[in-house]
CSV table of C-alpha atoms in Angstrom, one decimal:
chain,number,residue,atom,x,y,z
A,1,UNK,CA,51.0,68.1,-5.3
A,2,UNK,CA,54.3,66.7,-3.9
A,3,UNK,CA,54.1,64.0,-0.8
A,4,UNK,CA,54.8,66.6,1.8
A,5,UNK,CA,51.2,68.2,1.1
A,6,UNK,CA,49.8,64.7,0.2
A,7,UNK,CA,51.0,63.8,3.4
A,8,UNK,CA,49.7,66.5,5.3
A,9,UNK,CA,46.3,65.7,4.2
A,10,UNK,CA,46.9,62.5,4.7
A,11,UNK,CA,47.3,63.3,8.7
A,12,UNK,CA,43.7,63.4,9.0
A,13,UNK,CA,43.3,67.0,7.2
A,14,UNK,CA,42.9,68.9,10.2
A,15,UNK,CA,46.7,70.4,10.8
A,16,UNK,CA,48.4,72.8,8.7
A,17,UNK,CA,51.9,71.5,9.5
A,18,UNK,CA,54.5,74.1,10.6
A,19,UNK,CA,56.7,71.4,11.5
A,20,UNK,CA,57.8,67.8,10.7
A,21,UNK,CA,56.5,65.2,12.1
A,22,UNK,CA,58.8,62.3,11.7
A,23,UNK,CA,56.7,59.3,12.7
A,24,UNK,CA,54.6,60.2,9.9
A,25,UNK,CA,55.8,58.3,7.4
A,26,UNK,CA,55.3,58.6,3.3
A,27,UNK,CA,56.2,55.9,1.0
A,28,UNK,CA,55.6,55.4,-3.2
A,29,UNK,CA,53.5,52.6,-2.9
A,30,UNK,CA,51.3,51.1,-0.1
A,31,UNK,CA,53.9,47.9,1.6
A,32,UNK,CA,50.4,46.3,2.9
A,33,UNK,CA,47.6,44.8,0.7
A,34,UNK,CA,43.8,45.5,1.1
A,35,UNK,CA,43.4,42.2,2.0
A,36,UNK,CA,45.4,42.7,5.7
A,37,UNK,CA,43.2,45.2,6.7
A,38,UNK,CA,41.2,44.7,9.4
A,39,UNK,CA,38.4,46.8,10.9
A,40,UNK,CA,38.6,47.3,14.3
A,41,UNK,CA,35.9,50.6,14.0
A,42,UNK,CA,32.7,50.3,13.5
A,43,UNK,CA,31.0,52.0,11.0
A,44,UNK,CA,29.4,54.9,11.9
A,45,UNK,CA,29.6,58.8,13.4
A,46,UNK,CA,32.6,59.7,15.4
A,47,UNK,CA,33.5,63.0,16.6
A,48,UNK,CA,37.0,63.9,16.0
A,49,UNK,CA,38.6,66.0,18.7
A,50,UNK,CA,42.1,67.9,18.6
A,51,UNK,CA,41.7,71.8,19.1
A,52,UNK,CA,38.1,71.7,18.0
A,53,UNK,CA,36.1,68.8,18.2
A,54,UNK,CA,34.8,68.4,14.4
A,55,UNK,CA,32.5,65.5,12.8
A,56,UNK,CA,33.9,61.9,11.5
A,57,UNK,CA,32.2,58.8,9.6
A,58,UNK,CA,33.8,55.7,8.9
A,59,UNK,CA,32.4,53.6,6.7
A,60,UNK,CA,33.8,50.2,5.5
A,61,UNK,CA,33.9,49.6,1.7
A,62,UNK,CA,35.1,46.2,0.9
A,63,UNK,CA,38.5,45.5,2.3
A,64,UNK,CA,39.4,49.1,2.9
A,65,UNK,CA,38.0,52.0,5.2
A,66,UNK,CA,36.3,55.6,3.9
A,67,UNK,CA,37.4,57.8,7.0
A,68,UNK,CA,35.4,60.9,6.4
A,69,UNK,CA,35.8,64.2,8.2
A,70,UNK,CA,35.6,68.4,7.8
A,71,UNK,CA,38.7,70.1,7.8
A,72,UNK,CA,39.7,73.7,9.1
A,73,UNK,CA,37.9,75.1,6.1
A,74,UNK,CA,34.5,73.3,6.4
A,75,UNK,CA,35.1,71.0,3.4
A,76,UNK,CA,35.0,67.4,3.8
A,77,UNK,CA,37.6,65.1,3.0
A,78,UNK,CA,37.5,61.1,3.2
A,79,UNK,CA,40.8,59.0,3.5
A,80,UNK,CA,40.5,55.6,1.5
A,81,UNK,CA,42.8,52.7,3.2
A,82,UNK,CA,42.8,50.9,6.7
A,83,UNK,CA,44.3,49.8,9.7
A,84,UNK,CA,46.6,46.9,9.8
A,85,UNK,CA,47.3,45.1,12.8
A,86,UNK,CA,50.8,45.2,14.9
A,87,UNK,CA,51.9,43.3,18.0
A,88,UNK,CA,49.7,44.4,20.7
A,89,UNK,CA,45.6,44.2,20.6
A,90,UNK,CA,45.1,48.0,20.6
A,91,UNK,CA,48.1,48.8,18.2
A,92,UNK,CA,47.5,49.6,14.2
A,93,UNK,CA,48.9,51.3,11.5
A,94,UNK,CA,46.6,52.9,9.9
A,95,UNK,CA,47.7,52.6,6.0
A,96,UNK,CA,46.1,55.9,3.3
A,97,UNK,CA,46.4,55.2,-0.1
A,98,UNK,CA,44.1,58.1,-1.4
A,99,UNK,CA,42.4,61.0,-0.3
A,100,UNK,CA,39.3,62.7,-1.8
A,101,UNK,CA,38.9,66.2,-1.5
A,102,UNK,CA,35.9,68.4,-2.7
A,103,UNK,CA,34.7,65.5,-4.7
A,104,UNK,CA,37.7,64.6,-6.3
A,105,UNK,CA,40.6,62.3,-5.9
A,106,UNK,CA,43.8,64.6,-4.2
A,107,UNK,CA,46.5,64.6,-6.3
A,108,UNK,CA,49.9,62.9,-5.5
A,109,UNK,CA,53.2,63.2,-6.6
A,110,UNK,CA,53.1,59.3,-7.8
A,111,UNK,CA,50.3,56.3,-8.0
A,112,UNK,CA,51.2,54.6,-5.1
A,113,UNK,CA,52.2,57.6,-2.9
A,114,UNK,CA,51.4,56.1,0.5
A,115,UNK,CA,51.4,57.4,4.0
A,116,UNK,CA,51.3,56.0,7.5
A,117,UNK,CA,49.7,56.9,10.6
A,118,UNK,CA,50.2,54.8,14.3
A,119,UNK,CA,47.2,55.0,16.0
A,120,UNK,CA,45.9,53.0,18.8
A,121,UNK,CA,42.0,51.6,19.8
A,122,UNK,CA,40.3,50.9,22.2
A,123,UNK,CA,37.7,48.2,23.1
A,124,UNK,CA,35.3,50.9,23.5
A,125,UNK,CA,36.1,52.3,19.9
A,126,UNK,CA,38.2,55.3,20.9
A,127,UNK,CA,41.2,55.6,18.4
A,128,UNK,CA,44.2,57.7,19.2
A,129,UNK,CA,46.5,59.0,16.8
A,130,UNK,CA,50.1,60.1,17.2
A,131,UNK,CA,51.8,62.9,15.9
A,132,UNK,CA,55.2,62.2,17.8
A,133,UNK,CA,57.2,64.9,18.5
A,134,UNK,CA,57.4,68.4,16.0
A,135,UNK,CA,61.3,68.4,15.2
A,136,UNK,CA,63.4,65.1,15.3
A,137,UNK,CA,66.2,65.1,18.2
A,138,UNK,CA,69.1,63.0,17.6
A,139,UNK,CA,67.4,60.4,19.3
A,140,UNK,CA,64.5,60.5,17.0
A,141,UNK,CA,67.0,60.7,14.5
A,142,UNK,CA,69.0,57.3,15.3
A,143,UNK,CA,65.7,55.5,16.3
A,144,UNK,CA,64.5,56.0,12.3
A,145,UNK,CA,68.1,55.2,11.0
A,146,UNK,CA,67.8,52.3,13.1
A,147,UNK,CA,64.8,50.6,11.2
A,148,UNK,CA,66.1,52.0,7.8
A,149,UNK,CA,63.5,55.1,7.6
A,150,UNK,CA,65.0,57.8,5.5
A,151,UNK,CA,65.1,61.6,6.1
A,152,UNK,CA,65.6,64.2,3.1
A,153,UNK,CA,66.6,67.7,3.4
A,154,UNK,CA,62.9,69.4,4.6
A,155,UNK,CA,63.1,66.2,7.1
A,156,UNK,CA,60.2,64.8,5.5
A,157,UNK,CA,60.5,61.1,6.4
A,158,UNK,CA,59.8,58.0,4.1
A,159,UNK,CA,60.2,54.6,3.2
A,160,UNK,CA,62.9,53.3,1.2
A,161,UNK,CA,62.3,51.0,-1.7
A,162,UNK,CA,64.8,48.4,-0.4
A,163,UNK,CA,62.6,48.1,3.0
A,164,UNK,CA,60.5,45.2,3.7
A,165,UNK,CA,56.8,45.5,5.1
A,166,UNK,CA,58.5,43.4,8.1
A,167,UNK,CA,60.7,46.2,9.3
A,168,UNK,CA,58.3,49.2,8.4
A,169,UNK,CA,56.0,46.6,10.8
A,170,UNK,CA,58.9,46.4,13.6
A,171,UNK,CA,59.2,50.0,12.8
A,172,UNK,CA,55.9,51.0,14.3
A,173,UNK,CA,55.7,48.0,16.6
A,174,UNK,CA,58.5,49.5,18.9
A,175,UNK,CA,57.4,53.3,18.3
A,176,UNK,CA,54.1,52.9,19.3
A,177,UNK,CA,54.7,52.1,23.1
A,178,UNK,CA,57.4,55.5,22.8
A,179,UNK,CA,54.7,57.3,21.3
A,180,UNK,CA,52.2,56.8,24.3
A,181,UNK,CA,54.9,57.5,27.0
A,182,UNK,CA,55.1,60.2,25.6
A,183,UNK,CA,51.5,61.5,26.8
A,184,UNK,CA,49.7,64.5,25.7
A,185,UNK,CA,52.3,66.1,23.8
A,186,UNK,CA,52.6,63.4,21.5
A,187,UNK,CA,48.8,63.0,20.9
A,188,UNK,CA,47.5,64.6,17.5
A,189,UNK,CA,43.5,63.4,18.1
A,190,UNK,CA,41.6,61.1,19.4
A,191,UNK,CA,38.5,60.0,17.9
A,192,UNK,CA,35.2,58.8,19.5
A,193,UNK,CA,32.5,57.4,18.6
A,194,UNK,CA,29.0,59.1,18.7
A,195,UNK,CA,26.9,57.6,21.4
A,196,UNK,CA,23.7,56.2,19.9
């Protein structure tokens, strides 16, 4: 499975993606150790709403966070990582190192194979994630150049080996705030937890 399809999972398994989406970011190996995560979710049932509003869980397991939820196709799928913190109270990046489909780990192109999401929560719980925009403008274009993200031929973007944690940090840290002017449009899901 090459990192494009990894990383399509990776964006929550909900989305076949027609387009890029550049503010999705892969990388071969995960920049941020389990021991940074922090869980600003409680665990529990969530109901994850884009198009159709489908069942989540989030269950912490150690360090990381087991984000499960049912895809297009009715299968279930659970994203291993977590959510490290950035400069604002309500603004992560939420780090996937593995995906487990049907049972079984997903397959990826390499062992680290990494992706990043920027999402944003709450104090009530509600998480939003970005998708950005679908195609990558020559703004888009100059802002990733600008903080050393990487574009190949299918405009799949990614991380460079030479780039630190810090700027992949500063990266998101000044997208995020672009990301929710942006409004609606930019909005892939936002995900709620189940009242009890």
């Amino acid at each position: 499975m090459t990192r494009v399809i990894f990383a399509a999972l990776i964006i929550l398994g909900l989305l076949s993606l027609g387009a890029c989406m550049p503010y999705l970011v892969g990388s071969d190996r995960p920049r941020f150790d389990a021991s940074e995560y922090v869980k600003p979710l409680a665990d529990g049932d969530y109901i994850f709403s884009r198009e159709i509003p489908r069942p989540a869980r989030l269950v912490g397991k150690g360090n990381q966070t087991l984000l499960t939820m049912v895809n297009e196709g009715g299968d279930e799928m659970t994203f291993v990582g977590g959510f490290v913190p950035l400069n604002k109270t309500e603004y992560f990046l939420y780090q996937v190192t593995d995906a487990i489909e049907k049972g079984a780990l997903a397959k990826k192109k390499s062992a680290g194979e990494t992706s990043y999401a920027p999402v944003t929560i709450t104090a009530d719980g509600v998480a939003t994630w970005f998708s950005g925009p679908s195609e990558c403008d020559t703004v888009c274009a100059a802002f990733l150049a600008s903080h050393g993200i990487e574009r190949d031929r299918a405009n799949n973007t990614t991380v460079p080996d030479g780039l630190t944690r810090e700027r992949l940090l500063a990266f998101y840290e000044e997208l995020l705030p672009v990301l929710e002017a942006g409004g609606e449009e930019w909005v892939f899901a936002r995900m709620k937890p189940v009242a009890k």
